[in-house]
Short mmCIF file of C-alpha atoms (C1' of nucleotides) in Angstrom, two decimals:
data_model
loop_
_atom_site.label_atom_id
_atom_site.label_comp_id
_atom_site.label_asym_id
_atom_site.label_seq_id
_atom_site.Cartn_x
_atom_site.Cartn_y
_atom_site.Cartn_z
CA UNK A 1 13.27 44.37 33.68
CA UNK A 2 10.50 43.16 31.38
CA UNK A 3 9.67 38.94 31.33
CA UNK A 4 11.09 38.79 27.90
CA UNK A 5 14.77 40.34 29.54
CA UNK A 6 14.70 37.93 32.04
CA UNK A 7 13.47 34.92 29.50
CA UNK A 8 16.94 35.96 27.48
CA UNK A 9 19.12 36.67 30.68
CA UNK A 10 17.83 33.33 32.12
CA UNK A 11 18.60 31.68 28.83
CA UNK A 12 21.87 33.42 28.07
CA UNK A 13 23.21 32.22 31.65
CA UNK A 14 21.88 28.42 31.28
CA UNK A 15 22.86 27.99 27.58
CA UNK A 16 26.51 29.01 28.66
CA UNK A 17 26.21 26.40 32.01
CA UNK A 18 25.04 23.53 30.30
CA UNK A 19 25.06 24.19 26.39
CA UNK A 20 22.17 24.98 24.15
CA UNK A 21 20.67 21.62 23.36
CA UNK A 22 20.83 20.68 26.95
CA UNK A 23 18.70 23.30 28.06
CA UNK A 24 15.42 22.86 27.49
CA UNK A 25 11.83 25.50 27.47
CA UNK A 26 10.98 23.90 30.83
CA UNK A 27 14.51 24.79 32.54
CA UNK A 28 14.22 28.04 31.35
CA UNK A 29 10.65 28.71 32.33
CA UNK A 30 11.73 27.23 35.98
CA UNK A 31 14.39 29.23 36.40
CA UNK A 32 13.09 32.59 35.57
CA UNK A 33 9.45 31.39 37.56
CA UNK A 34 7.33 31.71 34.80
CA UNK A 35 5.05 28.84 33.03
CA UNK A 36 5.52 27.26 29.93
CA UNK A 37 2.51 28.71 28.50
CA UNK A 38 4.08 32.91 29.25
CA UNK A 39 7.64 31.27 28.07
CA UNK A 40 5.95 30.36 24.61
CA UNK A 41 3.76 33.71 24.31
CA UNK A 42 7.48 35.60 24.24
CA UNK A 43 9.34 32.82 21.65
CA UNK A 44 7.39 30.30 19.98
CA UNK A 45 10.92 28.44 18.71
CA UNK A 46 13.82 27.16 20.92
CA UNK A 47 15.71 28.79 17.81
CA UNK A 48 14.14 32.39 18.77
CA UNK A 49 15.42 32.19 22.16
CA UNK A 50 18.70 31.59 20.75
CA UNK A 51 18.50 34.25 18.01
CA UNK A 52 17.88 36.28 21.10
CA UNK A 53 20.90 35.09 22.94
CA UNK A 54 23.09 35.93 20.10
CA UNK A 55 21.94 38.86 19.29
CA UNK A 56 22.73 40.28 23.50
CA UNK A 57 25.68 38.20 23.57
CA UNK A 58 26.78 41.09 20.27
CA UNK A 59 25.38 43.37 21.97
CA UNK A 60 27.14 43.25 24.86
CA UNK A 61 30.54 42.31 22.98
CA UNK A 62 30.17 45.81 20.88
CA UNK A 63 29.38 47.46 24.23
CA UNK A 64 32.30 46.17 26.45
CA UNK A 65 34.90 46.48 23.31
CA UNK A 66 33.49 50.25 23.35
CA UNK A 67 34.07 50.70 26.98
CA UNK A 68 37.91 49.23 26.82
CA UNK A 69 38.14 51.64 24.02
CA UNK A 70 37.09 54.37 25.87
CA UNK A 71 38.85 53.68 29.56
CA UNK A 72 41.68 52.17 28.49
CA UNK A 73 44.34 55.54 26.56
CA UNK A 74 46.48 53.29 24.18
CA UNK A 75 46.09 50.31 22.39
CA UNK A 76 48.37 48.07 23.72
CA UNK A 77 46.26 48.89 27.21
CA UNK A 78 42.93 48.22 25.26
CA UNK A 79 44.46 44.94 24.05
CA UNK A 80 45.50 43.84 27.84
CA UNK A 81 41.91 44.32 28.65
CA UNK A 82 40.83 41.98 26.47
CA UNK A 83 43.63 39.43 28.01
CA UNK A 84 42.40 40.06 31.17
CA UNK A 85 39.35 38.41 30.57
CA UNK A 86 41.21 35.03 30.91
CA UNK A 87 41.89 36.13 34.60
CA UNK A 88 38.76 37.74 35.61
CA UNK A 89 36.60 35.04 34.26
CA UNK A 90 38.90 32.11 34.84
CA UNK A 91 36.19 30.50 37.38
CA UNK A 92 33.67 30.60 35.04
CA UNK A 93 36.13 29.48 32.12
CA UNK A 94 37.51 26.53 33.81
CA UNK A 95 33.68 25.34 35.23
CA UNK A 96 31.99 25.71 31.38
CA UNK A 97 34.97 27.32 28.96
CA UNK A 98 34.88 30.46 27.01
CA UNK A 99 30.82 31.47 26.15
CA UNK A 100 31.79 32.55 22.28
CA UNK A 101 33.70 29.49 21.79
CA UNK A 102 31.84 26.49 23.17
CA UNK A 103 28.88 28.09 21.59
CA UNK A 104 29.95 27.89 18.20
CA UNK A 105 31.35 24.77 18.50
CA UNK A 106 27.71 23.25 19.82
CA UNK A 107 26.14 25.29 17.02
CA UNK A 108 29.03 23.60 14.58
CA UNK A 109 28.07 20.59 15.77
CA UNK A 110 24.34 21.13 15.30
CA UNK A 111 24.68 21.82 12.12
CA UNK A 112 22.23 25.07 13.62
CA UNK A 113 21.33 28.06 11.11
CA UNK A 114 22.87 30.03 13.53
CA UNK A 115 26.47 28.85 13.59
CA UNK A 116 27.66 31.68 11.34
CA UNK A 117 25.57 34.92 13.55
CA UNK A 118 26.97 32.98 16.92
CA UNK A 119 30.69 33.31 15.08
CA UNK A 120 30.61 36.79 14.55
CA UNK A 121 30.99 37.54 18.13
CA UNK A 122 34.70 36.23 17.23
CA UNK A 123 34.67 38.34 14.05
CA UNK A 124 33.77 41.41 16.71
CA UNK A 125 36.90 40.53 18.65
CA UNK A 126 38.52 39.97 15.69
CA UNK A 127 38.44 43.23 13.99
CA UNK A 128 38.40 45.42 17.03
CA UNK A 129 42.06 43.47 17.95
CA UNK A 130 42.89 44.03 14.52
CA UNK A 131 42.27 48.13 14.97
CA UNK A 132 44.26 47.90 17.90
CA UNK A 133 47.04 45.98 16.11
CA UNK A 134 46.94 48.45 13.15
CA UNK A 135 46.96 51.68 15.81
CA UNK A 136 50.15 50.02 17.10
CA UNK A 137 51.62 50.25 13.32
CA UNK A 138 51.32 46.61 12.25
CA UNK A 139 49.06 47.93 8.88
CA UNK A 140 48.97 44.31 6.43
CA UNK A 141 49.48 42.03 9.70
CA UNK A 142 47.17 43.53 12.27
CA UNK A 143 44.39 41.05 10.95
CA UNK A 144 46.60 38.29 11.31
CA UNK A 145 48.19 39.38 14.93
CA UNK A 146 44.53 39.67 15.85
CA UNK A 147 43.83 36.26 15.02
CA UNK A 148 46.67 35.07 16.59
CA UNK A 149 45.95 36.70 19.86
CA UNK A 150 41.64 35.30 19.74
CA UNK A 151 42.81 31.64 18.99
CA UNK A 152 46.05 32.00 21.86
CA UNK A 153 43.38 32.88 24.01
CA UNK A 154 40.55 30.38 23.09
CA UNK A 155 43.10 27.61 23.38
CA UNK A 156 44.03 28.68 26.78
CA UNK A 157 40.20 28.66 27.70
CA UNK A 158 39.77 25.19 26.12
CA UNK A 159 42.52 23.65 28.22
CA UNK A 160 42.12 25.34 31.39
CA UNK A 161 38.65 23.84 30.91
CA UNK A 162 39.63 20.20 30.20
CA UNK A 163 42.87 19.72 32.92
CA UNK A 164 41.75 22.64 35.41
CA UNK A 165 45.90 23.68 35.33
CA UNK A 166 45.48 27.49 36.76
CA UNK A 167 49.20 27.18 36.85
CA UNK A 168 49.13 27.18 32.91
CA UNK A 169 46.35 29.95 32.96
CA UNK A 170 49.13 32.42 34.33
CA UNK A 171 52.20 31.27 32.64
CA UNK A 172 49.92 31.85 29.00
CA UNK A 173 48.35 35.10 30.29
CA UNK A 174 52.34 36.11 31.49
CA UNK A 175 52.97 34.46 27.65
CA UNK A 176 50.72 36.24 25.96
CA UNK A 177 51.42 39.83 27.83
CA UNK A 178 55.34 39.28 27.07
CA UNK A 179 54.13 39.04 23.24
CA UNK A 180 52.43 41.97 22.67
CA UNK A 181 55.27 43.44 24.86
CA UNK A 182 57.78 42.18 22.64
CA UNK A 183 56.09 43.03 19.32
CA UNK A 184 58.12 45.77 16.93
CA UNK A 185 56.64 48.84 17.07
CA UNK A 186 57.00 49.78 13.44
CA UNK A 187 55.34 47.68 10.47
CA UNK A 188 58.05 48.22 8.20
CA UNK A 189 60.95 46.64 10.81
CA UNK A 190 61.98 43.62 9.22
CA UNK A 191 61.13 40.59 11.25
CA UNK A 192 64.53 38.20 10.41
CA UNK A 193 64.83 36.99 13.99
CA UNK A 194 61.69 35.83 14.27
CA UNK A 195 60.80 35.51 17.64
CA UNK A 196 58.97 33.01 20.20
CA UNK A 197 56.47 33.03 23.01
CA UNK A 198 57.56 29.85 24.54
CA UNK A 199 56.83 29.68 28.03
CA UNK A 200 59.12 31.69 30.83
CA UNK B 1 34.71 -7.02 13.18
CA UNK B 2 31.97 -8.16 16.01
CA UNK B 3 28.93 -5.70 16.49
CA UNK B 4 30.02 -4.43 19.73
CA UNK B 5 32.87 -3.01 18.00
CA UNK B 6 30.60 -1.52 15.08
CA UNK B 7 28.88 0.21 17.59
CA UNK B 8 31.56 2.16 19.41
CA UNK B 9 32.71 2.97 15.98
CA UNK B 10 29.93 4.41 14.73
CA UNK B 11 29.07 6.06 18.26
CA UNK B 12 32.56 7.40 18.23
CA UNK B 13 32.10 8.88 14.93
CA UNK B 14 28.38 10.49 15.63
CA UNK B 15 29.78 11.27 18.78
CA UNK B 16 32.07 13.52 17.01
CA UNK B 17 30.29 14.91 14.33
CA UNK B 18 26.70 15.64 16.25
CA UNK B 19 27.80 15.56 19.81
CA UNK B 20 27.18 13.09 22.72
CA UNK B 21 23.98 14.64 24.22
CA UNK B 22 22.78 15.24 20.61
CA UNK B 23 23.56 11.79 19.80
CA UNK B 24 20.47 9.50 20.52
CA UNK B 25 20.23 5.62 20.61
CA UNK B 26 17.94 5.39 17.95
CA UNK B 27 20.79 7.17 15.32
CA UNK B 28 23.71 4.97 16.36
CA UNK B 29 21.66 1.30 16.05
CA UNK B 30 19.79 2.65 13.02
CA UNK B 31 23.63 3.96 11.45
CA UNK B 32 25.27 0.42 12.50
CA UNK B 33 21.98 -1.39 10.72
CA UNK B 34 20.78 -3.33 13.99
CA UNK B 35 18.06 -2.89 16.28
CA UNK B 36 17.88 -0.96 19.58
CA UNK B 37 17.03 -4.10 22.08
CA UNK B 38 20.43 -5.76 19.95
CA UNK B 39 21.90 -2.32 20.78
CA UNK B 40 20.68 -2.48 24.74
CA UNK B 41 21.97 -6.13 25.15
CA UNK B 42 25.90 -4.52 24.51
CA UNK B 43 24.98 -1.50 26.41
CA UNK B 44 22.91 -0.85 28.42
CA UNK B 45 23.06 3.18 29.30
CA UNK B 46 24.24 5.63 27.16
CA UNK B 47 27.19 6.40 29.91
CA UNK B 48 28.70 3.01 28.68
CA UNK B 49 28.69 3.70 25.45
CA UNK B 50 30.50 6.79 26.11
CA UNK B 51 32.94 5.03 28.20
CA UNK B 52 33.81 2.70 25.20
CA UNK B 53 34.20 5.43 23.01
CA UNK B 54 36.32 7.46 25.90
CA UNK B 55 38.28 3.96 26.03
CA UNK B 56 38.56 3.60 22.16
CA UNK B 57 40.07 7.55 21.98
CA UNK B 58 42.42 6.61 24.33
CA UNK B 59 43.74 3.61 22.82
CA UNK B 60 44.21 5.23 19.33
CA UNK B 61 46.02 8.41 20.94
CA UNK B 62 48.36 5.54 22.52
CA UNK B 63 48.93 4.36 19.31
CA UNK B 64 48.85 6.75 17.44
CA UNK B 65 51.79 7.94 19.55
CA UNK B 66 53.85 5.06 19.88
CA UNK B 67 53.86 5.02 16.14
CA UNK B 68 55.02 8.53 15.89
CA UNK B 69 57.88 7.61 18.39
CA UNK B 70 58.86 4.72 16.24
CA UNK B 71 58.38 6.54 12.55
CA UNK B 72 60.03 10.04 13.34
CA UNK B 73 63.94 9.74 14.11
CA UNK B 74 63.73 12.70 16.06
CA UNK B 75 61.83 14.87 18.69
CA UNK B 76 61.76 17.74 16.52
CA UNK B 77 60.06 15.58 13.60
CA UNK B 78 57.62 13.67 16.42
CA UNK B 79 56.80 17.11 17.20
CA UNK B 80 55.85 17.97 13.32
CA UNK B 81 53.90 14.59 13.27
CA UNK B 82 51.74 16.42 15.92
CA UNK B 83 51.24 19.58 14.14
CA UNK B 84 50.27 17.95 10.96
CA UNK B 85 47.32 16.32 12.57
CA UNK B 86 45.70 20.38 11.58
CA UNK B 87 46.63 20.34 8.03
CA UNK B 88 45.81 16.63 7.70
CA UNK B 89 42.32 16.46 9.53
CA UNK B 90 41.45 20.34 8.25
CA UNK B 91 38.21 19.32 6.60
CA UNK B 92 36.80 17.50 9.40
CA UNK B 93 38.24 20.12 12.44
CA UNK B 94 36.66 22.82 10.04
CA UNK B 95 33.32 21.23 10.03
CA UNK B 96 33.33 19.60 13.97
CA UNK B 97 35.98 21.29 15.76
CA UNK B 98 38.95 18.91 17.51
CA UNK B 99 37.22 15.65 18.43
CA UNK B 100 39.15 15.98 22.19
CA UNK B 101 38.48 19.49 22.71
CA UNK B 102 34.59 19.23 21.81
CA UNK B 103 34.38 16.07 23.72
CA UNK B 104 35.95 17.44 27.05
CA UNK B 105 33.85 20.78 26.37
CA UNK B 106 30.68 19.20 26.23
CA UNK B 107 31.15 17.14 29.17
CA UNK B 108 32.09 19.84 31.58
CA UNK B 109 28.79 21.37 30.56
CA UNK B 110 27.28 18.50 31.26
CA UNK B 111 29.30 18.15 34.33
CA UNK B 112 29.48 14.66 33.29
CA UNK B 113 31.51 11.84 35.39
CA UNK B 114 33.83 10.86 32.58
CA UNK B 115 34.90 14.31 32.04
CA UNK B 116 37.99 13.59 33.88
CA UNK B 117 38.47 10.72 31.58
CA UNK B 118 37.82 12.43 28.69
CA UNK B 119 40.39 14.94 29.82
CA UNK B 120 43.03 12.04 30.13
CA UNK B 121 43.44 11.86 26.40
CA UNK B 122 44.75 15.39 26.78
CA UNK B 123 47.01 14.14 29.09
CA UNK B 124 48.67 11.34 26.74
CA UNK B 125 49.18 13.79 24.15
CA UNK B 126 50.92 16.31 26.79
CA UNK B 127 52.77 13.64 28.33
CA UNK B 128 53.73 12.87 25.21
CA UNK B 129 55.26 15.89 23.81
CA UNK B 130 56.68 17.01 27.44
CA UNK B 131 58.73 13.50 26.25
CA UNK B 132 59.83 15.07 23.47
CA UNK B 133 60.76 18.57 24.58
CA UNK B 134 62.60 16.96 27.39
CA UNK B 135 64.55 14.93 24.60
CA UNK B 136 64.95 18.64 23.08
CA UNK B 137 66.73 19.73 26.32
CA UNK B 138 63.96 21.56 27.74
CA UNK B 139 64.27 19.78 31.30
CA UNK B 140 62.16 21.79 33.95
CA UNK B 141 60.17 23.43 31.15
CA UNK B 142 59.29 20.58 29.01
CA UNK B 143 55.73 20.36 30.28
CA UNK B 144 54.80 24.16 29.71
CA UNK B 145 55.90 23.87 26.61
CA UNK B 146 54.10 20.75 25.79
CA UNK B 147 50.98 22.67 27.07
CA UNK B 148 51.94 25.40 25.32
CA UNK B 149 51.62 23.93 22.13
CA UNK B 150 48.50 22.19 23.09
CA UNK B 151 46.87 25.04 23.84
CA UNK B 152 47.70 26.66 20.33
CA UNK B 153 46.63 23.50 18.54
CA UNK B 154 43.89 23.70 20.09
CA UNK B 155 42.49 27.22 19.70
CA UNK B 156 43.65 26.96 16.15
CA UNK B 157 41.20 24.24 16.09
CA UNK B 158 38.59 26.36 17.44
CA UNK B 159 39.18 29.47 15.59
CA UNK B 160 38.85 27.34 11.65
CA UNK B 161 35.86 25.54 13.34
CA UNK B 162 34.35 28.76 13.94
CA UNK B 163 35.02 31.19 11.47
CA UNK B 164 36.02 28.42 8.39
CA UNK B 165 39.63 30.53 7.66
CA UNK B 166 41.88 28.61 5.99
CA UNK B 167 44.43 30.98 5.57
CA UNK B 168 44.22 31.71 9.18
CA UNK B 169 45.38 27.74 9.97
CA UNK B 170 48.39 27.56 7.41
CA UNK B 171 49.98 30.85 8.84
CA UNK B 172 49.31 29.61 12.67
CA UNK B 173 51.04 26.17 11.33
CA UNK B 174 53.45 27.75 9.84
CA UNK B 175 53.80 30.04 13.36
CA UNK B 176 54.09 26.82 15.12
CA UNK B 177 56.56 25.32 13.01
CA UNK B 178 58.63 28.58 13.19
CA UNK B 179 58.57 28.71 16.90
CA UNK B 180 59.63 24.93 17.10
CA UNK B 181 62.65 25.73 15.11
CA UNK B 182 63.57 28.57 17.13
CA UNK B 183 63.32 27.11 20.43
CA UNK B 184 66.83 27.06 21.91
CA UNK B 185 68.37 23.83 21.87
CA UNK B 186 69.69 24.05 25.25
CA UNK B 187 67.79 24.13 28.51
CA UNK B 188 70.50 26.28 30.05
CA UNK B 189 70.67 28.93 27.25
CA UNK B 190 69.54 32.02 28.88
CA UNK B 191 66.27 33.30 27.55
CA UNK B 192 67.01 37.06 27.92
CA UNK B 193 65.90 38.15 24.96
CA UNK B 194 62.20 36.42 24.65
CA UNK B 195 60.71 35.79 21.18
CA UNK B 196 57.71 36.43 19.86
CA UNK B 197 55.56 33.75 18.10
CA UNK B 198 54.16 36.58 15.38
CA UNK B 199 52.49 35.60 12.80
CA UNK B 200 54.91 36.05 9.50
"C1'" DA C 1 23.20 -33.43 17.78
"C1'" DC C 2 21.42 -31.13 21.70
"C1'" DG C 3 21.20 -28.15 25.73
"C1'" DA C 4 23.18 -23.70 27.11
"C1'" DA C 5 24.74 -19.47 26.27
"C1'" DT C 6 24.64 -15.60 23.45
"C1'" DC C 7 22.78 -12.53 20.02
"C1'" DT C 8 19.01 -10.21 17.79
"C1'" DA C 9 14.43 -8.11 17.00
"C1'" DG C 10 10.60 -5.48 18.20
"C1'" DG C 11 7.90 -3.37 21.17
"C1'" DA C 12 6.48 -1.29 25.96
"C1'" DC C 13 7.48 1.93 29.44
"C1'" DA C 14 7.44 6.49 31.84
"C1'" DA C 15 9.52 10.76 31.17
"C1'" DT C 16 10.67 14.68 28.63
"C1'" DC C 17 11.11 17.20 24.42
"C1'" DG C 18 9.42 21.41 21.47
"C1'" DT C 19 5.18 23.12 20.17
"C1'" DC C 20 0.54 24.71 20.43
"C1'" DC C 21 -4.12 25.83 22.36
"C1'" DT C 22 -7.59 27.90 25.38
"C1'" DA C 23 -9.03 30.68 28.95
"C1'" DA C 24 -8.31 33.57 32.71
"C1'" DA C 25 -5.79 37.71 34.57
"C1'" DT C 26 -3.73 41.95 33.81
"C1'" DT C 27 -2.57 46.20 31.58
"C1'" DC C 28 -3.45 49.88 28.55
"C1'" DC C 29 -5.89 53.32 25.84
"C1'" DC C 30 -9.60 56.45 25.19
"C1'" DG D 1 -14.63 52.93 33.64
"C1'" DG D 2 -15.08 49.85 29.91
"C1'" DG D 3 -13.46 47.63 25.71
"C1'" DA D 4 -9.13 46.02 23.42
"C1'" DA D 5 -4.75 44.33 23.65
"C1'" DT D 6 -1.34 42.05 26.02
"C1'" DT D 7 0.41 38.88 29.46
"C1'" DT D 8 -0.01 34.77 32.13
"C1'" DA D 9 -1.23 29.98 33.53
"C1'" DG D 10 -1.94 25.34 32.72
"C1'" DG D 11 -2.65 21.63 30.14
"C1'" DA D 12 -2.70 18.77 25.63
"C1'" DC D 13 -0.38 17.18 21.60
"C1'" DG D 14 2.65 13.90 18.99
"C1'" DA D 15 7.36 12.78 18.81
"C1'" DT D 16 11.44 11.27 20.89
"C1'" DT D 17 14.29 10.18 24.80
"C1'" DG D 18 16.85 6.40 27.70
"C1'" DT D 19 15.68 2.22 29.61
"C1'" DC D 20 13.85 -2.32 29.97
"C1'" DC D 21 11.40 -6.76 28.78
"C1'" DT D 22 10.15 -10.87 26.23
"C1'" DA D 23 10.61 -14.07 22.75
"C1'" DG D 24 12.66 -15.96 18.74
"C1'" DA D 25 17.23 -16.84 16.15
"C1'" DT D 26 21.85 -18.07 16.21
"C1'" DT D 27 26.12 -19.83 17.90
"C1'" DC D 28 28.87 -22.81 20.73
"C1'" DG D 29 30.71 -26.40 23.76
"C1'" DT D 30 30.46 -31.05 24.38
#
DNA sequence: ACGAATCTAGGACAATCGTCCTAAATTCCC
DNA sequence: GGGAATTTAGGACGATTGTCCTAGATTCGT
C-alpha cells in the first residue's frame, strides 16, 4: 500500500473516531508514522484529504452495494444486508454513530464545500434501496420506501449512539425486518389499512 | 438580561449552528459584544460554558414539555405537539441538523464528559412521551414506543439535514402521524396482524 | 459617601492549527 | 551508473486556540 493509501486510510478511520475538524495534519501524520513535511507533499489542504475521504468512502459504498447485489439472490435479501449493518457495526455505531451520517452533519455544520459530495453516499444508498424497492414491485413508491428505510436506520444509529440502549438496537432491527416483511408485494394493492411498525 | 445569560445564549445558539469544537471563544464574546477577559471572568474553560448551555437545553426541554402537558387535552395531541417540532423548526434542522442529536453526536466523538449529560435531554423527551403512550394504554410497551418515535424524528432530522428533501419530511410526518392514529388503543389488543409504517 | 465586591477590558502566555519551504534521501528511467 | 523526478524529514511561518493575569470601571452594601 502506497503512503498516500495509508494517508487516506489513516484519515478515513480518525475523521470517523473523532470528526473532521477535530483531527488535525499532525494526528494524521502520527498515526500513519510519517512527518508533516511527506503528509503535505501528498495533500497540501486539510480539504484534499477530505475530498479524498469522500471520494473512498463512495467508493467503497458502490463496491459493497455491488457485492450485496451480487451474493445476496432477491431483493428483499439484498435489502436485509443493508439492515444488517446496524448489527454488524453496532460497536462502532454506538462508540462514534453511523460514518455517512455524522459526517454530513459536521460538514452541515461547517458550512464545508463538501457537504453536498459527503451526502451522496446517502443518495448511493438511496437509489440502490430504491432499485430494490422497485424489483419488489413498489414502481412510484420505491424512492420513497427507500427513504424511509435510510432515515429508520440513521435514527436508530443516532440514538443507539446518544443512550447506548442495545436493547432498542434489536427491537428496531426486529422492527424494521417485520416491515419489509410485511410490505404488499404488488404496487397496485391498495394500501386502505395502512399499517404500523410499532414496536413488538 | 445579565451578561452571563447573553453568553450561554449566544453560545447555545453558535453551539448549534457551527458546532462546539468549531465554536471558539473569540466568536461567542465578539457575537455577545464584550471582551474575552469579561468572557473568562463568567467562565473560565470552555467545558463550563458547555455545561451552561447542556443546563439551559435541559431546562427549555422541561418546559417546553410541561407546557405541552398543560396546552394539549390529550396524549394523542401532546404527541402531535412533538412531531410538529419537524415542520415547525424545518428551516433550521435543514440547515444544522436536530440541535440534540448533533450535540450528543459530536460529543461522543469527542468522547467528551458531558456526553452523558447531553444525552439526558434525550431522556426527558423519552420519558416524556413513554408518559404519554402509557396514558394511550400502551403499559409495558410505552417506552419502545416512545423510542420508537424518537428514533424516527430523529433520522428524519438527519436525512433533510443531509440531502435538503422537503418532500421527503412531510410524507415521513405524515407517516408518523398515520402510525400514531393507528396504534391500537388498547395495550391488550393482540397485535397479530403487525402494520407497516409505509410511506403513503 | 466610601470601602468592598464585582464586572469589564485588553493583552500575555504556551500550545497547536493549517500551510509552506528547503534540503536530504530515495526511486526511477535511460 | 548517473541525471531527473519523486518521496521524505524537519523546521519555520503567521494565525488562532484555550487559558490566565493585571488593572481600571462599575456597582453595591452600609
Amino acid at each position: 500500500m502506497t503512503t498516500r493509501d495509508q494517508i487516506i486510510e489513516t484519515a478515513d478511520r480518525l475523521f470517523y473516531h473523532g470528526g473532521f475538524e477535530a483531527t488535525s495534519f499532525a494526528d494524521i501524520a502520527e498515526a500513519v508514522g510519517i512527518s508533516r513535511g511527506n503528509f503535505y507533499h501528498h495533500f497540501k489542504t486539510k480539504d484534499a484529504i477530505l475530498e479524498a475521504v469522500v471520494t473512498l468512502r463512495l467508493a467503497r459504498t458502490r463496491a459493497m452495494l455491488e457485492a450485496w447485489h451480487t451474493e445476496a439472490p432477491d431483493p428483499r435479501g439484498r435489502i436485509r444486508a443493508f439492515i444488517h449493518m446496524l448489527i454488524a457495526n453496532r460497536a462502532q455505531i454506538m462508540a462514534h454513530g453511523c460514518p455517512v451520517g455524522t459526517l454530513c452533519l459536521e460538514l452541515a455544520k461547517l458550512d464545508h464545500a463538501a457537504q453536498h459530495r459527503a451526502a451522496e453516499i446517502f443518495g448511493l444508498y438511496r437509489d440502490w434501496l430504491a432499485g430494490q424497492f422497485h424489483a419488489l414491485g413498489h414502481g412510484a413508491r420505491a424512492e420513497a420506501l427507500a427513504l424511509h428505510l435510510l432515515g429508520w436506520s440513521q435514527g436508530t444509529a443516532v440514538l443507539i449512539a446518544a443512550l447506548r440502549d442495545e436493547a432498542f438496537l434489536q427491537r428496531e432491527v426486529a422492527g424494521i425486518e417485520a416491515w419489509l416483511e410485511g410490505l404488499p408485494l404488488s404496487p397496485n394493492t391498495p394500501h386502505k389499512d395502512p399499517a404500523c411498525s410499532s414496536p413488538s
